[in-house]
Coordinates of C-alpha atoms and ligand atoms in Angstrom, one line a residue:
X22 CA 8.1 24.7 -54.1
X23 CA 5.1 27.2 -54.6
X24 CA 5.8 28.9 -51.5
X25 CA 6.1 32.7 -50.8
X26 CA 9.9 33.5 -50.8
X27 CA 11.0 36.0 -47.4
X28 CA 13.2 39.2 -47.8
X29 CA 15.1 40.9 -45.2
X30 CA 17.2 43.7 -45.4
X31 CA 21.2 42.6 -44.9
X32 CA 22.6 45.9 -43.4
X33 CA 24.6 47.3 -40.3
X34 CA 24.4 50.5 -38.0
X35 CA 27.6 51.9 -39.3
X36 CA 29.4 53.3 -42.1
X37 CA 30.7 50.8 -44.2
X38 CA 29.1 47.1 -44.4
X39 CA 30.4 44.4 -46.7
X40 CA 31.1 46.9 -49.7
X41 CA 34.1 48.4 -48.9
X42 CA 34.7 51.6 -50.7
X43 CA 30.8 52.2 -52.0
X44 CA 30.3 55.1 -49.2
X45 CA 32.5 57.2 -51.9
X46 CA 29.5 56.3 -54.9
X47 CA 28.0 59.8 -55.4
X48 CA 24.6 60.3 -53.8
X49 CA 25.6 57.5 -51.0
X50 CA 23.8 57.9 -48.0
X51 CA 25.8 55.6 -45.6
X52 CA 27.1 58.6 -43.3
X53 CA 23.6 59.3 -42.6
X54 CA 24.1 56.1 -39.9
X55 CA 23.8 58.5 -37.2
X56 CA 20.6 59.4 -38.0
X57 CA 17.3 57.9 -36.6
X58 CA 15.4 59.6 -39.6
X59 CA 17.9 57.3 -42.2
X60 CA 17.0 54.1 -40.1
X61 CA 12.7 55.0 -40.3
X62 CA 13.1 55.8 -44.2
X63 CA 14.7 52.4 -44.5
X64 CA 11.8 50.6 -42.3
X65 CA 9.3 52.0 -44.3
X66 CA 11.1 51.4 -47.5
X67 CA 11.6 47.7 -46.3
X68 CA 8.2 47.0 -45.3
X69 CA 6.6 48.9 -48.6
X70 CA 8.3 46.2 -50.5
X71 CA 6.7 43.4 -48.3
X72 CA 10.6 42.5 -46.6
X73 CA 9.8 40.5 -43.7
X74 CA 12.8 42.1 -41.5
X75 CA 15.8 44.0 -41.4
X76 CA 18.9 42.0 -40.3
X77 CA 21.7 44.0 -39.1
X78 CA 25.0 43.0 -38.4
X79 CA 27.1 43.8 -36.0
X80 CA 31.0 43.4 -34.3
X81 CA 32.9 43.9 -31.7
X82 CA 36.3 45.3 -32.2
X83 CA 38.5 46.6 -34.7
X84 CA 39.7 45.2 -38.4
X85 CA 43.3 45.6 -37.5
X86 CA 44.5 42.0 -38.7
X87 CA 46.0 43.8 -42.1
X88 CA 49.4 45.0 -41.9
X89 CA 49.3 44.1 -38.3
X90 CA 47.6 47.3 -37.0
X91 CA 44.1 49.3 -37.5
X92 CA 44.9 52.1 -39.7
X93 CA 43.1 51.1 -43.1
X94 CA 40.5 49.9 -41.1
X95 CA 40.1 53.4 -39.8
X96 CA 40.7 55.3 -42.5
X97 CA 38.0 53.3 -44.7
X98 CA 35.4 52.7 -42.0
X99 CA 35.6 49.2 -42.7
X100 CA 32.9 48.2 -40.4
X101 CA 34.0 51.3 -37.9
X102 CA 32.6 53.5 -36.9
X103 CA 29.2 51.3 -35.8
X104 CA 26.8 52.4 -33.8
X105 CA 24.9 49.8 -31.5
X106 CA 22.1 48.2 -33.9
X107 CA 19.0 46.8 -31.5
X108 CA 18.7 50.4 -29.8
X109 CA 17.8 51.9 -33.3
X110 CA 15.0 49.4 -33.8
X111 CA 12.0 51.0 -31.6
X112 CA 12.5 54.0 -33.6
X113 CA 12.0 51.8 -37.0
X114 CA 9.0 49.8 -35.4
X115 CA 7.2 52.8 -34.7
X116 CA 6.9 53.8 -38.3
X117 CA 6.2 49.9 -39.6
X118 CA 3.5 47.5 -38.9
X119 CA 4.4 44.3 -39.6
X120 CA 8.7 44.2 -40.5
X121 CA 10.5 42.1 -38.5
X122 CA 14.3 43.1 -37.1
X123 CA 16.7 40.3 -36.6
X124 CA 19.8 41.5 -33.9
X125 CA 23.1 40.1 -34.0
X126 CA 24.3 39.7 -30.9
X127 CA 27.5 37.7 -29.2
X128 CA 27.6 34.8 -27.1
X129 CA 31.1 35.4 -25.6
X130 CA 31.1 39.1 -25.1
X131 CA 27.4 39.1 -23.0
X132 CA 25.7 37.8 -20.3
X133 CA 22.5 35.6 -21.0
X134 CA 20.4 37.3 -18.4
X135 CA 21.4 40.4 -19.7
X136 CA 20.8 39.7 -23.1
X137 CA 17.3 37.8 -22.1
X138 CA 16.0 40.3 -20.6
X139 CA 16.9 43.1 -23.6
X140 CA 15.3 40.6 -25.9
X141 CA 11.8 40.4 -23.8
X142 CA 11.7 44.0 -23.6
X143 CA 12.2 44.6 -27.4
X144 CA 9.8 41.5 -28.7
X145 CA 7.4 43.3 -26.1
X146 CA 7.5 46.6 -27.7
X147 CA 7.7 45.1 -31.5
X148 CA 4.3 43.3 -30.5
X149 CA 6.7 40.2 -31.4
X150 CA 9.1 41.2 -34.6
X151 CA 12.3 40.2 -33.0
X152 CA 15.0 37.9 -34.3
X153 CA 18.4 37.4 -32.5
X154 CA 21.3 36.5 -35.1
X155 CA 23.6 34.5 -32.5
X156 CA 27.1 34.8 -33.0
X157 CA 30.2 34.0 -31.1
X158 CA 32.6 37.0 -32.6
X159 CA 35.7 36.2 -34.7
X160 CA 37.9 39.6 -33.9
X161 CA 40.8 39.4 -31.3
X162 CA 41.1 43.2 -30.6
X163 CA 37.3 42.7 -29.4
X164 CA 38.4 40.5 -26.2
X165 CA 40.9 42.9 -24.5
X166 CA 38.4 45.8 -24.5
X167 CA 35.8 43.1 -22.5
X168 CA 37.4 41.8 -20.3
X169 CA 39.7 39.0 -21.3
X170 CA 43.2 38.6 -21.7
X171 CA 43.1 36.8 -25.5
X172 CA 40.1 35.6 -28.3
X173 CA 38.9 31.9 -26.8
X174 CA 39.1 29.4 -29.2
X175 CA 36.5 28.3 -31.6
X176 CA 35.5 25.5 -29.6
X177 CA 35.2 27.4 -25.9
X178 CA 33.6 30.2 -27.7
X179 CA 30.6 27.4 -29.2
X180 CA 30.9 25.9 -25.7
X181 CA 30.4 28.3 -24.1
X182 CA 27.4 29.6 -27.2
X183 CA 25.5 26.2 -26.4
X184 CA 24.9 27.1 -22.3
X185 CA 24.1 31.0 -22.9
X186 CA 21.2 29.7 -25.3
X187 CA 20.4 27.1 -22.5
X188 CA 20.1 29.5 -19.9
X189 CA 18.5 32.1 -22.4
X190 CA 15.9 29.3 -22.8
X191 CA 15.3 28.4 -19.1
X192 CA 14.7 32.4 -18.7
X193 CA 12.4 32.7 -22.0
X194 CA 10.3 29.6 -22.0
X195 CA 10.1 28.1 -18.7
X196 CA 10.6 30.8 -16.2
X197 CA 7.0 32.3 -16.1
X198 CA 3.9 30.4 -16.9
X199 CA 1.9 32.3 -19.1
X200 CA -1.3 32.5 -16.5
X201 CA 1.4 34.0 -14.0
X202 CA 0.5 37.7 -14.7
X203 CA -3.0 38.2 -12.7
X204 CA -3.3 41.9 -12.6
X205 CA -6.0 41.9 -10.0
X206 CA -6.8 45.2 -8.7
X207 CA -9.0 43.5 -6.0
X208 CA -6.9 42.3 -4.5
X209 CA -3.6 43.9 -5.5
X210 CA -2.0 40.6 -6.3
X211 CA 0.0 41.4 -10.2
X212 CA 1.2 38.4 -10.0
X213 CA 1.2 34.6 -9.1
X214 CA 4.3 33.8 -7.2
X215 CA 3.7 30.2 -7.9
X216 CA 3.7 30.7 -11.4
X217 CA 7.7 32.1 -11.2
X218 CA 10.3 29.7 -11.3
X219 CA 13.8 29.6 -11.1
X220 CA 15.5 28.1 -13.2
X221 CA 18.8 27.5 -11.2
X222 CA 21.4 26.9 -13.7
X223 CA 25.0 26.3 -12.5
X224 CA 27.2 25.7 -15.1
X225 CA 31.1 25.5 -16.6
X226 CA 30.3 29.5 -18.1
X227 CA 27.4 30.9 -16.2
X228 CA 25.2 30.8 -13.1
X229 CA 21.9 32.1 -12.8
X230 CA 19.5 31.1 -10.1
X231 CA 16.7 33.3 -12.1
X232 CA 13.9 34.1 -12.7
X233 CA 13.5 35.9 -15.6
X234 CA 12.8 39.3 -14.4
X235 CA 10.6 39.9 -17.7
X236 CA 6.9 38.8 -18.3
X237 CA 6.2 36.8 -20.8
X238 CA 6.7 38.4 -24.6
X239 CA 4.5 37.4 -28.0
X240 CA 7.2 35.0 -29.2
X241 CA 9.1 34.6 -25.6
X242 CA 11.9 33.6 -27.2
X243 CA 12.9 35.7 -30.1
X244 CA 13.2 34.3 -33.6
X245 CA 16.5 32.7 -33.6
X246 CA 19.0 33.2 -36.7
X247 CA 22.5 31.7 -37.0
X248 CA 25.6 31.1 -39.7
X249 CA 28.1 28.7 -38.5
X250 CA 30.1 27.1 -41.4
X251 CA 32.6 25.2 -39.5
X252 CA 32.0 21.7 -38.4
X253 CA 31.0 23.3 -34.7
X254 CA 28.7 25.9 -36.2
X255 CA 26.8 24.1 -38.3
X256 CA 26.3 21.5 -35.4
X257 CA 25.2 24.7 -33.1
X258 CA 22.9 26.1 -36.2
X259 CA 21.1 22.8 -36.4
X260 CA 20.5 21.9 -32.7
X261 CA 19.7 25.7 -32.4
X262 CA 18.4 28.0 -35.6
X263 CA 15.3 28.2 -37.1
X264 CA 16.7 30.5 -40.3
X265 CA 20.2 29.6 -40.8
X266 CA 22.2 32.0 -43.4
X267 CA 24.1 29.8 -46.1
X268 CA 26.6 31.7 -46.7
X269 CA 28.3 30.3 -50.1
X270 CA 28.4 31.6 -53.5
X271 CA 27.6 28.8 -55.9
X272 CA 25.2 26.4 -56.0
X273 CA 26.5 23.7 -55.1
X274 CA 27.7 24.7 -51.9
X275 CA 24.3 26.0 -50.7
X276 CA 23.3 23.1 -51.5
X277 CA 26.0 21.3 -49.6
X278 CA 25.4 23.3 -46.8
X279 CA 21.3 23.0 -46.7
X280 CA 21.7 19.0 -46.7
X281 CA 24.0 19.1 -44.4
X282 CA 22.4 21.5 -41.5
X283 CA 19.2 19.1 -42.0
X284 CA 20.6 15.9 -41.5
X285 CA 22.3 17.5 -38.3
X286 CA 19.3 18.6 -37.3
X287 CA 16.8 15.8 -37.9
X288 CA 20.2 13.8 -35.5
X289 CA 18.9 16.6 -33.0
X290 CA 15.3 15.2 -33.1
X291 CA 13.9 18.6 -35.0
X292 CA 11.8 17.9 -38.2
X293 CA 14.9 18.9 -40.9
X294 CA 12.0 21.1 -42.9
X295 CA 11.3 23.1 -40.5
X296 CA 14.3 25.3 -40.7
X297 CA 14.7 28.2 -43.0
X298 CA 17.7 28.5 -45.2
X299 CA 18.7 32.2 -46.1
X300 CA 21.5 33.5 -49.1
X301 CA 22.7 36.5 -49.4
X302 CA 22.4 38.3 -52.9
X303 CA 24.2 41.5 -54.2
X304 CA 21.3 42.9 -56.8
X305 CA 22.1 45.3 -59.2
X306 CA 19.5 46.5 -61.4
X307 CA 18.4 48.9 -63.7
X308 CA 15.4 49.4 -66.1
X309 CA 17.4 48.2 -69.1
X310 CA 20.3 45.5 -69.0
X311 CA 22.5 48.4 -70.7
X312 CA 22.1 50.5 -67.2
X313 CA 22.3 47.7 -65.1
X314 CA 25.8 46.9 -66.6
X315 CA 26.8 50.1 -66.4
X316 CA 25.9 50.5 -62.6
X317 CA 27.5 47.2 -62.2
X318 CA 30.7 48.5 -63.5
X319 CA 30.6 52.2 -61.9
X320 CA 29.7 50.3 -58.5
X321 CA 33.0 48.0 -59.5
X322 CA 34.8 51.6 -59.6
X323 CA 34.0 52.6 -56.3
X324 CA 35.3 49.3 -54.5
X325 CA 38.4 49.7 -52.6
X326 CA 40.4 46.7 -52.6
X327 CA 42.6 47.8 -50.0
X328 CA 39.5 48.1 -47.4
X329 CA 38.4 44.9 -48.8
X330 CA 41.5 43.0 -47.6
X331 CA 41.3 44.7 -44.9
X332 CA 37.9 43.8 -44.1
X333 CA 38.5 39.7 -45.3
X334 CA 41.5 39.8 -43.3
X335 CA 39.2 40.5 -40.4
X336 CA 37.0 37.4 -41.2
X337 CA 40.0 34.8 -42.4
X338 CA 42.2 35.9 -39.1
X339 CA 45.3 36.1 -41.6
X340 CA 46.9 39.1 -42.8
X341 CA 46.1 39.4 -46.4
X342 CA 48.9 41.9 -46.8
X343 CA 51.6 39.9 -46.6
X344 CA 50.1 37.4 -49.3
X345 CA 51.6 38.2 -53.2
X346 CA 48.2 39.1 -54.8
X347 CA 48.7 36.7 -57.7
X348 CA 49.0 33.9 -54.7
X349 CA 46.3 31.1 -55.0
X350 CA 44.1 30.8 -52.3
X351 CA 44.8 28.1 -50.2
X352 CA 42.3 26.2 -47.4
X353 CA 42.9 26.5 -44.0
X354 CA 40.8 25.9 -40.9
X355 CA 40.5 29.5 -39.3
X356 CA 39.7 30.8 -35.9
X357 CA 37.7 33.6 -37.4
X358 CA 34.7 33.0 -40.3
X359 CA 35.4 29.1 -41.5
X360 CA 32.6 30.2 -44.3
X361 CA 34.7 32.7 -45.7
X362 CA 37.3 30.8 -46.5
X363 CA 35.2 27.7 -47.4
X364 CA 33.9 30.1 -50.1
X365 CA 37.0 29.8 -52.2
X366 CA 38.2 26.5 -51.7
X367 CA 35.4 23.8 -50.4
X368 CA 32.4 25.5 -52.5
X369 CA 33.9 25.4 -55.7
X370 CA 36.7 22.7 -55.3
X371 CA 37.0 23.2 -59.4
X372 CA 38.0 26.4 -60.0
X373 CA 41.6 28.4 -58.2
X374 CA 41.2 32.0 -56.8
X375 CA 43.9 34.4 -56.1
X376 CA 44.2 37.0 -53.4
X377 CA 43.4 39.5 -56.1
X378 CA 40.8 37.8 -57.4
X379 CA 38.8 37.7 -54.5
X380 CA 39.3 40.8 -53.3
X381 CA 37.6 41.9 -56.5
X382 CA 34.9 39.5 -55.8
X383 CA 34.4 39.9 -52.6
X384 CA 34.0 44.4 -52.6
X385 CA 30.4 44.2 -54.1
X386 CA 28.9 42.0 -51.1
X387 CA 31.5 40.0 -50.0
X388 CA 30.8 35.9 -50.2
X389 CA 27.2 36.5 -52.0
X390 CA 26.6 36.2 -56.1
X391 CA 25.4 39.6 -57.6
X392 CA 22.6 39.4 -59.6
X393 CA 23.0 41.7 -62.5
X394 CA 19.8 42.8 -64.7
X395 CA 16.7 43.9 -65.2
X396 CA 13.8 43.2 -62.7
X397 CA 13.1 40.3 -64.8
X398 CA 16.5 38.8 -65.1
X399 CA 17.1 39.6 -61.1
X400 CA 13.6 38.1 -60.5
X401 CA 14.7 35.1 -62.4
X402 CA 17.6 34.6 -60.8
X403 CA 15.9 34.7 -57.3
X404 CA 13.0 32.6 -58.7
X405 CA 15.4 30.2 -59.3
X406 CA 17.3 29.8 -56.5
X407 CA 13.9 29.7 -54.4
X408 CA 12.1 27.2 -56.4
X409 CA 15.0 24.8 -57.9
X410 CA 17.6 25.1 -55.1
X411 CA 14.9 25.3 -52.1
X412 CA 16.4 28.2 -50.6
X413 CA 13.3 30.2 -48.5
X414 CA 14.3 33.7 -48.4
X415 CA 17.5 36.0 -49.0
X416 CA 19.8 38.5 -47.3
X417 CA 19.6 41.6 -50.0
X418 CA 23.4 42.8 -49.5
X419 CA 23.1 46.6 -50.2
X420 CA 26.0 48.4 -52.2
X421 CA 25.0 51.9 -52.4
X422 CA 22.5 53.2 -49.6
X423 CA 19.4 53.7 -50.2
X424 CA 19.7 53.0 -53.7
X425 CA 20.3 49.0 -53.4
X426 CA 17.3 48.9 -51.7
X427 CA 14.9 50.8 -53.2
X428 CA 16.0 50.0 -56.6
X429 CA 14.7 46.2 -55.8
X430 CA 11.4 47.7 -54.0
X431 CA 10.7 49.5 -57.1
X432 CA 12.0 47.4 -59.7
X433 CA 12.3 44.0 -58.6
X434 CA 9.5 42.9 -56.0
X435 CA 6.8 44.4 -58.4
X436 CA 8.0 41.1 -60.8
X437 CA 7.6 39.5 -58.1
X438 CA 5.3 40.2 -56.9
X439 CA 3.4 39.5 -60.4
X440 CA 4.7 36.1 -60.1
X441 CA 3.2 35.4 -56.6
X442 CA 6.6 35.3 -54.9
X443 CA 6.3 38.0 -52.6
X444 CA 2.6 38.7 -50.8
X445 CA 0.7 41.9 -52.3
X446 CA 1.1 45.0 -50.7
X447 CA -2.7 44.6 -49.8
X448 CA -2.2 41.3 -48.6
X449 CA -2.5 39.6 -45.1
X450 CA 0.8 39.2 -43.1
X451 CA 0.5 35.7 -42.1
X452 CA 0.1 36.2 -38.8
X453 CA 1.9 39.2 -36.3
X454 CA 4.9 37.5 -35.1
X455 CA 8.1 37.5 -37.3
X456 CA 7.7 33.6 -36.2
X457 CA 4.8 33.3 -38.2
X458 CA 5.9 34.9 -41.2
X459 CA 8.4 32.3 -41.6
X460 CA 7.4 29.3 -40.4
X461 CA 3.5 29.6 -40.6
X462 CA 0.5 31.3 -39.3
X463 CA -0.1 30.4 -35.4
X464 CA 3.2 29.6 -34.6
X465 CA 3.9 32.1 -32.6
X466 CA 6.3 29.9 -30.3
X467 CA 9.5 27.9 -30.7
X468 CA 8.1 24.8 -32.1
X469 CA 7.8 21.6 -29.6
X470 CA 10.4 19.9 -31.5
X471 CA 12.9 22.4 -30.6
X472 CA 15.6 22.1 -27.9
X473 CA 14.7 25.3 -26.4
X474 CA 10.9 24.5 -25.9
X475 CA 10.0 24.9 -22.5
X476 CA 8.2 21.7 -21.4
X477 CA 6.7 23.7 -18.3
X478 CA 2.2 23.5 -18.2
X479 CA 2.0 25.5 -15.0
Ligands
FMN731 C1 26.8 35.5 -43.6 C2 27.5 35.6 -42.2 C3 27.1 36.7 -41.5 C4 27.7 36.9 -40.2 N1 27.5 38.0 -39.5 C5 28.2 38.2 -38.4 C6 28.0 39.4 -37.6 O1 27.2 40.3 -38.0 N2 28.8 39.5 -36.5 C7 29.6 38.6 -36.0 O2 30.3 38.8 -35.0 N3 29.8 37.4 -36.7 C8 29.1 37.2 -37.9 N4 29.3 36.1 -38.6 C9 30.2 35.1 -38.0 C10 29.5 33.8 -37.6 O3 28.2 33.9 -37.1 C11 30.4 32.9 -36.7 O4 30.5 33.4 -35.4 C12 31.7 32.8 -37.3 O5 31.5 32.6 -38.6 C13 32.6 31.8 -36.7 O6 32.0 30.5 -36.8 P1 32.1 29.5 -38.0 O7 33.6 29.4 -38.4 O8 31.5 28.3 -37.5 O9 31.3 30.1 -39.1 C14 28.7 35.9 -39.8 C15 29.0 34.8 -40.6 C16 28.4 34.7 -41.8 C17 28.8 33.5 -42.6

């Protein structure tokens, strides 16, 4: 594969993301969340080093799974306090020209013509650099503070995933025609009436006569982003996604997981290679492998293990408490993040994990392998996943903010940049839209082989 590789920023609006513990690393900068001057240093930092967008994260409710209530969670940020992530992203597109931002948002805690229209407004003002990372939310304490009485199950949550996008689509691509905007002062007509549809949508979840109450955007709808790992969210991510985050740490599960999303989605009529498969990476580097080692294990020093189960017990839905730490990890189906547990048990059906041991693992970056090195090592390692594995682009996990970042701006992309993987700073964008950049110059629009494609001429 000689293609360009993509890069986004893996990072959330809050304290804490998946390093439990590294806010304590001297010199951290993660308190500085509040801060729109933190969020514009790391746009320009992202976009310096030719990142195509910054993907934040995001949940609703609290990590109170371990020990059966929300203290360590509290006392160890674990993901709390967050602040809301799209409303800091006009303030990051202001300073940046071409990054991309990629929201996550929930299907079971919002309304699609709600979310629709916040989507149209923000790809409006980005001139086009929005993603949405769809997600149906895994936390129970999230469902009493919206609304309803218990979580829904994995499969009404995905049910109810499948008609939000429907009517998100009906909204985005068919609802105005793109001639439908006149602005004739002459005559003082703005806009064609004929030229706004409804869309009339009654179904099991939602109504919603429409129309979209928003003009058309540069990408209508956004770039769209998804990680399911269970049978059901793999089957949403390939009727659905055009990046898809494969969330596994070895090899052999990425692959797994890339064969698998394509042949689900070439069954859903979509051309298999046009979707873009994303990993997460952890990269620590230095200038020497001597300092990268040691920033490795200083970083190891600053994990807390306690915030970590606290955090995984979050994403299994089982409270890792009660577990003996020398217990091997066992499979089960959960109701929270299947990938998580598929991690340690389906990926790597050799090798047995204990509690302990994945707590270890999983503080520097959670399910993701670290890449420990110098630029060149880290560059091979990415070079290889990229060009032997046929993964497109990767999640950079940070461990210590800002320094995960801009340790691989300045030490890693100039290798590869010198090995053609990432475009020159001088360079072209490939087009303006975030759509562009990862699928190819001029498509600006879902593709026609997409579900979502709005079949509409008028
Ligand atoms: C790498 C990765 C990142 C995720 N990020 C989020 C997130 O930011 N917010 C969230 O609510 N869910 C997040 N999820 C959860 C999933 O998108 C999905 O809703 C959840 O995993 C349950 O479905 P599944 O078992 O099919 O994966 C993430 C999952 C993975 C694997």
């Amino acid at each position: 594969m000689s293609d360009h590789l993509r890069l986004n920023l893996f990072t959330m609006n809050a304290a804490e993301h998946v390093s439990p513990g590294s806010w304590t690393y001297p010199g951290d900068r993660s308190a500085d969340y509040t801060d729109r001057e933190y969020w514009t240093e790391v746009a320009r930092t992202a976009e310096r080093g030719g990142f195509d967008a910054v993907f934040f994260a995001d949940v609703r409710g609290i990590y109170d799974v371990y020990g059966g209530d929300r203290d360590v969670a509290i006392e160890k940020a674990v993901q709390t306090p967050a602040n809301d992530p799209q409303l800091v992203v006009p303030a990051m597109a202001e300073v940046t020209d071409d990054l991309g931002f990629a929201v996550t948002r929930s299907t079971t805690y919002t309304h699609p013509y709600q979310l629709a229209r916040e989507f149209s407004t923000l790809d409006h003002l980005t001139d086009g650099r929005i993603a949405l990372n769809v997600v149906t939310s895994y936390l129970e304490s999230a469902a009493a503070n919206l609304g309803l009485d218990e979580r829904m199950d994995k499969g009404t949550r995905y049910d109810r995933a499948d008609e939000f996008l429907d009517v998100c689509y009906a909204l985005w691509e068919e609802s105005w025609a793109d001639d439908a905007v006149v602005r004739d002062r002459e005559t003082g007509r703005y806009t064609d009436p004929s030229k706004v549809h409804a869309i009339d949508h009654e179904g099991e979840h939602f109504s919603v006569p429409g129309p979209h109450g928003c003009e058309p955007s540069p990408q209508r709808t956004p770039v769209l982003y998804q990680a399911g790992s269970s049978d059901r969210g793999r089957e949403f991510a390939a009727a659905n996604a055009e990046a898809v985050f494969a969330s596994q740490p070895t090899e052999a599960g990425v692959r797994e997981y890339m064969a698998d999303v394509r042949s689900r989605a070439a069954d859903h009529g979509r051309d298999p290679e046009s979707l873009r498969f994303f990993i997460g990476v952890v990269p620590v580097v230095g200038e020497t492998e001597a300092i990268a080692e040691a920033k490795h294990e200083s970083y190891k020093d600053h994990v807390d293990v306690e915030a970590t189960l606290a955090l995984l017990s979050g994403f299994l839905d089982m409270d890792l408490s009660a577990l003996d730490p020398d217990r091997k990890v066992e499979h089960i189906e959960t109701e929270a993040i299947q990938g998580t547990m598929n991690a340690f048990t389906r990926s790597q059906p050799d090798r047995e994990w204990t509690v302990r041991e994945v707590a270890e693992f999983c503080g520097l970056g959670t399910t993701s392998p670290t890449l420990v090195g110098t630029p060149e090592q880290v560059a091979d390692e990415i070079q290889y996943w990229h060009e032997e594995v046929g993964v497109h682009g990767f999640n950079v996990k940070e461990v210590v903010r800002p320094d995960s970042l801009s340790d691989f701006v300045d030490l890693v992309v100039p290798e590869l940049r010198e090995r053609g993987l990432v475009r020159a700073a001088d360079a072209d964008p490939r087009g303006d839209t975030l759509r562009e950049r990862l699928l190819g110059e001029g498509q600006r629009r879902l593709r026609d082989d997409h579900p979502g494609k709005g079949k509409r001429t008028d």
